[in-house]
Short mmCIF file of C-alpha atoms in Angstrom, two decimals:
data_model
loop_
_atom_site.label_atom_id
_atom_site.label_comp_id
_atom_site.label_asym_id
_atom_site.label_seq_id
_atom_site.Cartn_x
_atom_site.Cartn_y
_atom_site.Cartn_z
CA MET A 52 -23.33 118.95 194.59
CA ALA A 53 -26.27 121.07 195.69
CA TYR A 54 -24.83 123.93 197.83
CA ASP A 55 -27.09 122.80 200.96
CA SER A 56 -25.46 119.49 200.80
CA LEU A 57 -22.01 121.34 201.84
CA MET A 58 -20.79 120.26 205.44
CA VAL A 59 -17.53 120.74 207.30
CA PHE A 60 -15.82 118.82 210.06
CA THR A 61 -12.94 119.44 212.15
CA GLY A 62 -11.01 117.92 214.98
CA ASN A 63 -8.98 119.56 217.60
CA ALA A 64 -5.95 120.59 215.61
CA ASN A 65 -7.17 124.02 214.35
CA PRO A 66 -10.78 124.58 215.09
CA LYS A 67 -10.85 128.51 215.08
CA LEU A 68 -9.53 127.93 211.03
CA ALA A 69 -12.60 125.57 210.53
CA GLU A 70 -14.71 128.05 212.35
CA ASP A 71 -13.46 131.27 210.34
CA ALA A 72 -14.02 129.03 207.14
CA VAL A 73 -17.60 128.14 207.46
CA LYS A 74 -18.33 131.71 208.48
CA HIS A 75 -17.29 132.52 204.98
CA LEU A 76 -19.40 129.75 203.70
CA ASN A 77 -22.71 130.84 205.59
CA ILE A 78 -23.01 127.47 207.16
CA HIS A 79 -22.29 125.98 210.56
CA LEU A 80 -19.65 123.77 211.75
CA GLY A 81 -20.77 120.29 211.70
CA ARG A 82 -21.37 118.77 215.12
CA ALA A 83 -19.04 116.09 216.40
CA THR A 84 -17.52 114.88 219.48
CA VAL A 85 -13.94 114.48 219.07
CA SER A 86 -12.34 113.15 222.18
CA ARG A 87 -9.98 110.70 224.24
CA PHE A 88 -10.79 107.30 225.98
CA SER A 89 -8.93 107.11 229.12
CA ASP A 90 -5.75 105.35 227.30
CA GLY A 91 -5.44 108.01 224.90
CA GLU A 92 -7.36 106.57 222.17
CA VAL A 93 -9.41 108.59 219.86
CA MET A 94 -12.85 108.77 220.07
CA VAL A 95 -15.15 110.20 217.48
CA GLU A 96 -19.14 110.52 217.21
CA ILE A 97 -21.10 112.50 214.70
CA LEU A 98 -23.76 114.26 216.04
CA GLU A 99 -25.90 115.30 212.95
CA ASN A 100 -27.26 113.40 209.97
CA VAL A 101 -24.84 113.69 206.80
CA ARG A 102 -26.34 110.66 204.26
CA GLY A 103 -25.82 111.83 201.26
CA LYS A 104 -24.12 114.83 202.00
CA ASP A 105 -20.77 116.40 200.66
CA VAL A 106 -18.49 116.41 203.74
CA PHE A 107 -15.03 118.02 204.06
CA VAL A 108 -12.75 117.08 207.12
CA LEU A 109 -11.07 120.28 207.65
CA GLN A 110 -7.60 119.78 209.59
CA SER A 111 -3.83 120.35 209.65
CA THR A 112 -1.75 117.21 210.51
CA CYS A 113 0.13 119.87 213.01
CA ALA A 114 1.57 119.07 216.66
CA PRO A 115 0.60 116.76 218.16
CA THR A 116 1.30 115.29 214.74
CA ASN A 117 0.29 111.69 215.37
CA ASP A 118 -3.13 112.42 217.12
CA SER A 119 -4.02 115.15 214.49
CA LEU A 120 -3.60 112.75 211.64
CA MET A 121 -5.59 110.01 213.93
CA GLU A 122 -8.20 112.09 214.40
CA ILE A 123 -8.82 112.76 210.63
CA LEU A 124 -8.65 109.17 209.98
CA VAL A 125 -11.20 107.90 212.77
CA MET A 126 -13.77 110.91 211.71
CA VAL A 127 -13.22 109.66 208.03
CA ASP A 128 -14.42 106.14 208.79
CA ALA A 129 -17.07 107.55 211.02
CA LEU A 130 -18.39 109.65 208.49
CA LYS A 131 -18.17 106.71 205.67
CA ARG A 132 -20.20 104.45 207.77
CA ALA A 133 -22.92 107.10 207.85
CA SER A 134 -23.07 106.92 204.47
CA ALA A 135 -21.78 110.45 203.49
CA SER A 136 -21.89 110.89 199.51
CA ARG A 137 -18.60 112.35 199.51
CA ILE A 138 -15.61 112.69 201.59
CA THR A 139 -12.83 115.36 201.38
CA ALA A 140 -9.83 115.48 203.49
CA ALA A 141 -9.07 119.12 203.91
CA ILE A 142 -5.52 118.94 205.23
CA PRO A 143 -3.90 122.67 204.77
CA TYR A 144 -0.83 121.51 206.17
CA PHE A 145 0.22 117.76 204.95
CA GLY A 146 2.49 116.84 207.68
CA TYR A 147 4.92 113.93 207.23
CA ALA A 148 6.02 115.64 203.63
CA ARG A 149 9.41 116.01 204.37
CA GLN A 150 10.32 112.31 203.44
CA ASP A 151 9.11 111.96 200.09
CA ARG A 152 12.09 109.75 198.71
CA ARG A 153 15.17 107.67 199.66
CA PRO A 154 17.97 109.65 199.18
CA ARG A 155 20.68 107.32 197.55
CA SER A 156 20.54 104.16 199.47
CA ALA A 157 19.90 105.52 202.56
CA ARG A 158 17.74 103.01 204.86
CA VAL A 159 14.61 105.40 205.47
CA PRO A 160 10.89 105.30 204.94
CA ILE A 161 8.88 107.55 202.41
CA THR A 162 6.74 108.84 205.09
CA ALA A 163 4.41 111.03 202.53
CA LYS A 164 3.36 107.75 200.95
CA VAL A 165 2.45 106.00 204.43
CA VAL A 166 0.18 108.64 205.08
CA ALA A 167 -1.37 108.77 201.48
CA ASN A 168 -1.89 105.24 201.81
CA MET A 169 -3.47 105.53 205.22
CA LEU A 170 -5.89 108.12 204.06
CA THR A 171 -6.78 106.44 200.81
CA THR A 172 -7.21 103.17 202.80
CA VAL A 173 -9.78 104.65 204.97
CA GLY A 174 -11.99 105.88 202.48
CA ILE A 175 -11.52 109.46 201.18
CA ASP A 176 -12.54 110.19 197.92
CA ARG A 177 -10.57 113.08 197.46
CA LEU A 178 -7.71 115.09 199.04
CA LEU A 179 -7.36 119.19 199.36
CA THR A 180 -4.30 120.53 200.65
CA MET A 181 -1.94 123.68 200.24
CA ASP A 182 1.89 124.37 199.00
CA LEU A 183 2.85 120.45 199.57
CA HIS A 184 6.43 120.34 200.37
CA SER A 185 6.77 118.73 197.36
CA ASP A 186 4.71 118.54 194.48
CA GLN A 187 5.56 114.92 193.45
CA ILE A 188 3.44 113.57 196.50
CA GLN A 189 0.50 114.16 194.63
CA GLY A 190 1.30 111.16 192.48
CA PHE A 191 1.47 108.94 195.89
CA PHE A 192 -2.32 109.14 195.64
CA ASP A 193 -4.72 107.20 193.05
CA ILE A 194 -7.66 110.10 193.91
CA PRO A 195 -7.94 113.51 192.98
CA VAL A 196 -5.46 115.88 194.74
CA ASP A 197 -6.30 119.47 194.70
CA ASN A 198 -2.66 121.72 195.99
CA ILE A 199 -3.43 125.09 196.47
CA TYR A 200 -0.97 127.60 197.16
CA GLY A 201 -1.14 130.54 199.76
CA MET A 202 1.04 132.90 197.33
CA PRO A 203 -2.22 135.04 196.41
CA ILE A 204 -2.53 135.70 200.05
CA LEU A 205 1.25 135.94 200.81
CA LEU A 206 1.45 138.32 197.48
CA GLY A 207 -1.27 140.42 198.65
CA ASP A 208 0.54 141.32 201.96
CA ILE A 209 3.56 142.18 199.73
CA TRP A 210 1.69 144.65 197.47
CA LYS A 211 0.28 146.18 200.61
CA HIS A 212 3.30 146.81 202.09
CA ASN A 213 5.01 148.39 199.12
CA TYR A 214 8.39 147.24 199.68
CA GLN A 215 11.02 149.24 197.99
CA ASN A 216 14.15 148.01 196.11
CA LEU A 217 12.73 144.39 196.63
CA ILE A 218 14.53 141.11 195.66
CA VAL A 219 12.81 137.90 195.99
CA VAL A 220 15.20 135.34 197.68
CA SER A 221 15.11 131.38 197.86
CA PRO A 222 16.44 130.01 201.09
CA ASP A 223 17.55 127.04 199.11
CA VAL A 224 18.09 125.73 195.85
CA GLY A 225 14.77 123.47 196.01
CA GLY A 226 12.72 126.53 196.13
CA VAL A 227 13.75 128.28 193.47
CA VAL A 228 10.88 127.60 191.53
CA ARG A 229 8.34 129.06 194.17
CA ALA A 230 10.86 132.07 194.21
CA ARG A 231 10.91 132.82 190.87
CA HIS A 232 7.27 132.81 190.39
CA LEU A 233 6.87 135.02 193.28
CA ALA A 234 9.86 137.40 191.61
CA LYS A 235 7.96 137.21 188.10
CA ARG A 236 4.70 138.48 190.18
CA LEU A 237 6.45 141.36 191.57
CA GLU A 238 8.49 142.05 188.67
CA CYS A 239 11.94 142.14 190.75
CA ASP A 240 15.13 140.39 191.09
CA LEU A 241 15.77 136.65 191.93
CA ALA A 242 18.84 135.74 194.58
CA ILE A 243 19.25 132.32 195.64
CA ILE A 244 21.00 131.04 198.97
CA ASP A 245 23.07 128.10 198.18
CA LYS A 246 23.43 125.85 201.64
CA ARG A 247 25.22 122.63 202.56
CA ARG A 248 23.20 120.33 205.13
CA PRO A 249 25.21 118.32 207.26
CA LYS A 250 22.44 116.63 209.00
CA PRO A 251 18.42 117.27 209.52
CA ASN A 252 17.28 120.50 210.83
CA GLU A 253 20.71 121.89 210.55
CA ALA A 254 21.74 124.24 207.95
CA LYS A 255 25.13 125.92 207.15
CA VAL A 256 24.99 128.66 204.55
CA MET A 257 27.76 129.02 202.04
CA ASN A 258 27.36 131.21 199.26
CA ILE A 259 24.53 133.79 197.88
CA ILE A 260 23.93 133.88 194.21
CA GLY A 261 22.91 137.26 193.31
CA GLU A 262 23.29 140.99 194.46
CA VAL A 263 21.44 141.78 197.72
CA LYS A 264 23.23 144.90 199.04
CA ASP A 265 21.01 147.75 199.86
CA ARG A 266 18.09 145.89 198.94
CA THR A 267 14.99 144.58 200.85
CA CYS A 268 14.89 140.62 201.02
CA VAL A 269 12.06 138.92 200.75
CA ILE A 270 12.44 135.15 201.48
CA ILE A 271 9.83 132.65 200.27
CA ASP A 272 9.57 129.42 201.73
CA ASP A 273 6.57 126.62 202.17
CA MET A 274 7.30 126.10 205.81
CA VAL A 275 9.30 127.46 208.81
CA ASP A 276 10.00 124.43 211.44
CA THR A 277 12.97 125.25 213.48
CA ALA A 278 13.57 128.75 212.00
CA ASN A 279 17.30 127.65 211.76
CA THR A 280 17.63 127.82 207.88
CA LEU A 281 15.87 131.06 208.23
CA CYS A 282 17.86 132.59 210.75
CA GLN A 283 21.15 132.05 209.22
CA ALA A 284 19.76 133.03 205.66
CA ALA A 285 18.68 136.36 207.30
CA LYS A 286 22.15 136.76 208.87
CA ALA A 287 24.09 135.95 205.51
CA LEU A 288 22.00 138.76 203.71
CA LYS A 289 22.55 141.25 206.01
CA ASP A 290 26.10 140.35 206.10
CA HIS A 291 26.22 141.23 202.47
CA GLY A 292 24.69 144.61 202.97
CA ALA A 293 21.10 143.91 202.52
CA LYS A 294 18.92 146.70 204.48
CA ALA A 295 15.98 144.67 205.61
CA VAL A 296 14.97 140.81 205.34
CA ILE A 297 11.29 139.90 205.42
CA ALA A 298 10.28 136.05 205.71
CA TYR A 299 7.20 134.83 203.82
CA SER A 300 6.05 130.86 204.80
CA THR A 301 2.62 129.38 204.45
CA HIS A 302 2.92 127.09 207.23
CA ALA A 303 4.21 128.11 210.65
CA VAL A 304 5.73 124.54 212.13
CA LEU A 305 7.67 126.83 214.61
CA SER A 306 9.08 123.72 216.67
CA GLY A 307 11.06 123.86 219.64
CA ASN A 308 12.85 127.11 220.21
CA ALA A 309 11.93 128.54 216.82
CA VAL A 310 10.36 131.55 218.12
CA GLU A 311 13.05 132.36 220.46
CA ARG A 312 15.55 131.72 217.62
CA VAL A 313 13.45 134.21 215.25
CA SER A 314 13.33 136.81 218.16
CA ASN A 315 17.06 136.97 218.51
CA SER A 316 17.87 137.07 214.66
CA GLU A 317 18.53 139.39 211.92
CA LEU A 318 14.86 138.81 210.50
CA ASP A 319 12.86 142.06 210.65
CA LYS A 320 9.66 140.05 209.71
CA LEU A 321 8.29 136.58 209.59
CA VAL A 322 4.69 136.49 207.75
CA VAL A 323 2.94 133.26 208.03
CA THR A 324 -0.53 131.88 207.63
CA ASP A 325 -3.19 129.94 209.90
CA THR A 326 -2.83 126.51 208.36
CA ILE A 327 -1.04 125.97 211.49
CA PRO A 328 -2.45 127.66 214.96
CA LEU A 329 0.51 129.72 216.55
CA ARG A 330 1.77 128.80 219.76
CA GLU A 331 1.60 131.76 222.51
CA ASP A 332 5.10 132.76 222.63
CA ALA A 333 4.71 133.00 218.80
CA MET A 334 1.51 135.30 219.24
CA ALA A 335 3.62 137.67 221.56
CA CYS A 336 6.39 137.73 219.42
CA ASP A 337 6.30 141.21 217.36
CA ARG A 338 8.29 139.81 214.81
CA ILE A 339 5.85 137.00 213.47
CA CYS A 340 2.65 138.00 211.74
CA GLN A 341 -0.23 135.59 210.76
CA LEU A 342 -2.80 136.08 207.95
CA SER A 343 -5.70 134.17 207.45
CA ILE A 344 -6.41 131.33 204.74
CA ALA A 345 -10.15 130.96 205.84
CA ASN A 346 -11.77 132.80 202.75
CA LEU A 347 -9.64 131.34 200.31
CA LEU A 348 -9.99 127.92 201.83
CA ALA A 349 -13.63 128.61 202.14
CA GLU A 350 -14.01 129.30 198.40
CA THR A 351 -11.99 126.32 197.26
CA MET A 352 -14.27 124.14 199.42
CA LEU A 353 -17.56 125.67 197.95
CA ARG A 354 -15.63 125.39 194.18
CA ILE A 355 -14.62 121.53 194.68
CA SER A 356 -18.36 121.33 195.97
CA ASN A 357 -19.88 122.94 193.06
CA GLU A 358 -17.86 121.29 190.43
CA SER A 359 -16.41 124.59 189.61
CA SER A 360 -12.82 125.29 188.43
CA LEU A 361 -10.07 125.74 190.78
CA SER A 362 -7.25 126.80 188.81
CA SER A 363 -8.99 130.41 187.69
CA LEU A 364 -8.36 131.23 191.23
CA PHE A 365 -4.80 131.21 190.81
CA MET A 366 -4.70 132.32 187.27
CA GLU A 367 -1.97 134.97 186.55
#
């Protein structure tokens, strides 16, 4: 694709991220009306020519989740009917990803597959996302999926602060691969928190595998939702003698009273990216720091449009 064929559109979920990304691309944000009918139905109108263009619909499925997802679907359909050449759904935070399998014989949906079906049925040609909750979700799509990583952004911040006596901590067994990768890049030790989860969004820390006494602990995770797990992990680490606990997470869901919980916890700092816009109380919280992924996202979209390599962005 020629560079002048690249266009980026967005809805109402995170317009600032889209605006920052197109600034790096030195193009304007695609003009579109994304509003509601009086009964709440999503209404979309594309206000410029997209025929033959390489179009990206950039929007996370953050709260209100269903509205954000529906905006993407309706916008893709509008672009398809306006004869866009290729449509990429750029969804930095891919919602409904936590239900990606049926545990044992529980009567539950696989919502990640449901959303994958919806996106492919409406007509996207490829998916661009960041730090999927589980990598196997890529297999739910029969189209190309580019799952990029926020690690370079988070790693850069860790290097900038030059934390002393560092140890990387995985908040659970499922995050060990991510934590091990970060520990390898930082050339430091790894610890694991073994927890039991009695019911969704509740976690009980049981044991810490590794020596954290007098260490600066960096917890790495893909998302922070209620922050219950994170705050319990910080308390457990401090109880075991940790000098400081800093958490890094790509997606700041921060639902419910998560911000209040972080403010009253043993956590020294929570660093997140702008895949999801921060609420006002989160922006006002001095323990929460936000980094921008706009530059990384812009470079990724440009490389996809130019059919260039993405893996070289994340080479060790």
